[in-house]
Amino acid sequence: MIHVLKIMKKGDNTRFEDHIYISGPGRVTIGKSCQINERVFIQGAVIGDYVMIAPYVSLIANMHNFERTDIPMVKQGKVVGNKVIIEDDVWIGRNAIVMPGVRIGKGSIIAAGSVVTKDVPEYVIVGGTPAKIIKSRK
């Protein structure tokens, strides 16, 4: 846990479980009273207050370029640092994947196993691959 605290800004009362991967210095900020469960992978994110992240969630900030077919994808470079933005009071279910640059609106729930490829409005429940709105919480 000490190593994790040195590489990011962390709010008060935030709890971490074991075996969490958080990428390099300055790439992650986490608000107050968050719960980050085991085996979570955070490549780059701004996480608000009162956010719950279930086990095995991945927040992806980098992506390989693949536009050209005359060059192997591994040699095309990548886009780095397109952080995921998670607003306050969000719950992300087990094994969900949130793709680069996605914003998850306040009070939303991401169903377990979802792949979130687009921004999520406030106070909705989304699920599936790709994730779609299931219902509103208001």
JSON list of C-alpha atoms in Angstrom, two decimals, residues 27-84:
[
{"chain": "A", "resi": 27, "resn": "ARG", "atom": "CA", "xyz": [-1.74, 9.48, -13.86]},
{"chain": "A", "resi": 28, "resn": "VAL", "atom": "CA", "xyz": [-4.33, 8.74, -11.18]},
{"chain": "A", "resi": 29, "resn": "THR", "atom": "CA", "xyz": [-6.24, 10.82, -8.66]},
{"chain": "A", "resi": 30, "resn": "ILE", "atom": "CA", "xyz": [-8.79, 9.34, -6.31]},
{"chain": "A", "resi": 31, "resn": "GLY", "atom": "CA", "xyz": [-11.33, 11.25, -4.21]},
{"chain": "A", "resi": 32, "resn": "LYS", "atom": "CA", "xyz": [-12.49, 10.67, -0.66]},
{"chain": "A", "resi": 33, "resn": "SER", "atom": "CA", "xyz": [-14.30, 7.63, 0.70]},
{"chain": "A", "resi": 34, "resn": "CYS", "atom": "CA", "xyz": [-13.70, 5.39, -2.32]},
{"chain": "A", "resi": 35, "resn": "GLN", "atom": "CA", "xyz": [-13.44, 1.60, -2.27]},
{"chain": "A", "resi": 36, "resn": "ILE", "atom": "CA", "xyz": [-11.01, 0.00, -4.71]},
{"chain": "A", "resi": 37, "resn": "ASN", "atom": "CA", "xyz": [-11.21, -3.80, -4.58]},
{"chain": "A", "resi": 38, "resn": "GLU", "atom": "CA", "xyz": [-8.64, -6.48, -5.40]},
{"chain": "A", "resi": 39, "resn": "ARG", "atom": "CA", "xyz": [-7.13, -7.02, -8.84]},
{"chain": "A", "resi": 40, "resn": "VAL", "atom": "CA", "xyz": [-8.23, -3.62, -10.20]},
{"chain": "A", "resi": 41, "resn": "PHE", "atom": "CA", "xyz": [-6.13, -2.26, -13.09]},
{"chain": "A", "resi": 42, "resn": "ILE", "atom": "CA", "xyz": [-5.99, 1.55, -13.34]},
{"chain": "A", "resi": 43, "resn": "GLN", "atom": "CA", "xyz": [-3.91, 2.86, -16.21]},
{"chain": "A", "resi": 44, "resn": "GLY", "atom": "CA", "xyz": [-4.98, 6.50, -15.89]},
{"chain": "A", "resi": 45, "resn": "ALA", "atom": "CA", "xyz": [-8.05, 8.00, -14.26]},
{"chain": "A", "resi": 46, "resn": "VAL", "atom": "CA", "xyz": [-9.61, 10.84, -12.34]},
{"chain": "A", "resi": 47, "resn": "ILE", "atom": "CA", "xyz": [-11.91, 9.24, -9.77]},
{"chain": "A", "resi": 48, "resn": "GLY", "atom": "CA", "xyz": [-14.39, 11.33, -7.79]},
{"chain": "A", "resi": 49, "resn": "ASP", "atom": "CA", "xyz": [-15.69, 10.88, -4.25]},
{"chain": "A", "resi": 50, "resn": "TYR", "atom": "CA", "xyz": [-17.68, 7.88, -2.95]},
{"chain": "A", "resi": 51, "resn": "VAL", "atom": "CA", "xyz": [-16.80, 5.65, -5.90]},
{"chain": "A", "resi": 52, "resn": "MET", "atom": "CA", "xyz": [-16.94, 1.85, -5.56]},
{"chain": "A", "resi": 53, "resn": "ILE", "atom": "CA", "xyz": [-14.84, -0.25, -7.92]},
{"chain": "A", "resi": 54, "resn": "ALA", "atom": "CA", "xyz": [-15.41, -4.01, -7.73]},
{"chain": "A", "resi": 55, "resn": "PRO", "atom": "CA", "xyz": [-12.73, -6.68, -8.23]},
{"chain": "A", "resi": 56, "resn": "TYR", "atom": "CA", "xyz": [-11.08, -7.20, -11.63]},
{"chain": "A", "resi": 57, "resn": "VAL", "atom": "CA", "xyz": [-12.20, -3.86, -13.12]},
{"chain": "A", "resi": 58, "resn": "SER", "atom": "CA", "xyz": [-9.92, -2.27, -15.75]},
{"chain": "A", "resi": 59, "resn": "LEU", "atom": "CA", "xyz": [-9.75, 1.47, -16.38]},
{"chain": "A", "resi": 60, "resn": "ILE", "atom": "CA", "xyz": [-7.79, 1.85, -19.62]},
{"chain": "A", "resi": 61, "resn": "ALA", "atom": "CA", "xyz": [-6.04, 5.09, -20.67]},
{"chain": "A", "resi": 62, "resn": "ASN", "atom": "CA", "xyz": [-3.75, 3.89, -23.48]},
{"chain": "A", "resi": 63, "resn": "MET", "atom": "CA", "xyz": [-4.53, 2.35, -26.84]},
{"chain": "A", "resi": 64, "resn": "HIS", "atom": "CA", "xyz": [-2.44, 1.05, -29.75]},
{"chain": "A", "resi": 65, "resn": "ASN", "atom": "CA", "xyz": [-2.66, 2.74, -33.13]},
{"chain": "A", "resi": 66, "resn": "PHE", "atom": "CA", "xyz": [-3.93, 0.43, -35.87]},
{"chain": "A", "resi": 67, "resn": "GLU", "atom": "CA", "xyz": [-4.87, 2.67, -38.82]},
{"chain": "A", "resi": 68, "resn": "ARG", "atom": "CA", "xyz": [-2.21, 1.46, -41.25]},
{"chain": "A", "resi": 69, "resn": "THR", "atom": "CA", "xyz": [-2.17, -2.04, -42.70]},
{"chain": "A", "resi": 70, "resn": "ASP", "atom": "CA", "xyz": [1.31, -1.78, -44.24]},
{"chain": "A", "resi": 71, "resn": "ILE", "atom": "CA", "xyz": [2.98, -1.56, -40.81]},
{"chain": "A", "resi": 72, "resn": "PRO", "atom": "CA", "xyz": [2.54, -4.10, -37.99]},
{"chain": "A", "resi": 73, "resn": "MET", "atom": "CA", "xyz": [0.32, -2.70, -35.25]},
{"chain": "A", "resi": 74, "resn": "VAL", "atom": "CA", "xyz": [3.05, -3.19, -32.66]},
{"chain": "A", "resi": 75, "resn": "LYS", "atom": "CA", "xyz": [5.23, -0.69, -34.59]},
{"chain": "A", "resi": 76, "resn": "GLN", "atom": "CA", "xyz": [2.53, 1.98, -35.04]},
{"chain": "A", "resi": 77, "resn": "GLY", "atom": "CA", "xyz": [2.88, 3.43, -31.56]},
{"chain": "A", "resi": 78, "resn": "LYS", "atom": "CA", "xyz": [0.09, 4.19, -29.15]},
{"chain": "A", "resi": 79, "resn": "VAL", "atom": "CA", "xyz": [-2.04, 6.97, -27.76]},
{"chain": "A", "resi": 80, "resn": "VAL", "atom": "CA", "xyz": [-1.14, 7.45, -24.10]},
{"chain": "A", "resi": 81, "resn": "GLY", "atom": "CA", "xyz": [-2.88, 9.24, -21.24]},
{"chain": "A", "resi": 82, "resn": "ASN", "atom": "CA", "xyz": [-6.49, 9.46, -22.39]},
{"chain": "A", "resi": 83, "resn": "LYS", "atom": "CA", "xyz": [-7.75, 9.19, -18.79]},
{"chain": "A", "resi": 84, "resn": "VAL", "atom": "CA", "xyz": [-11.05, 7.73, -17.69]}
]
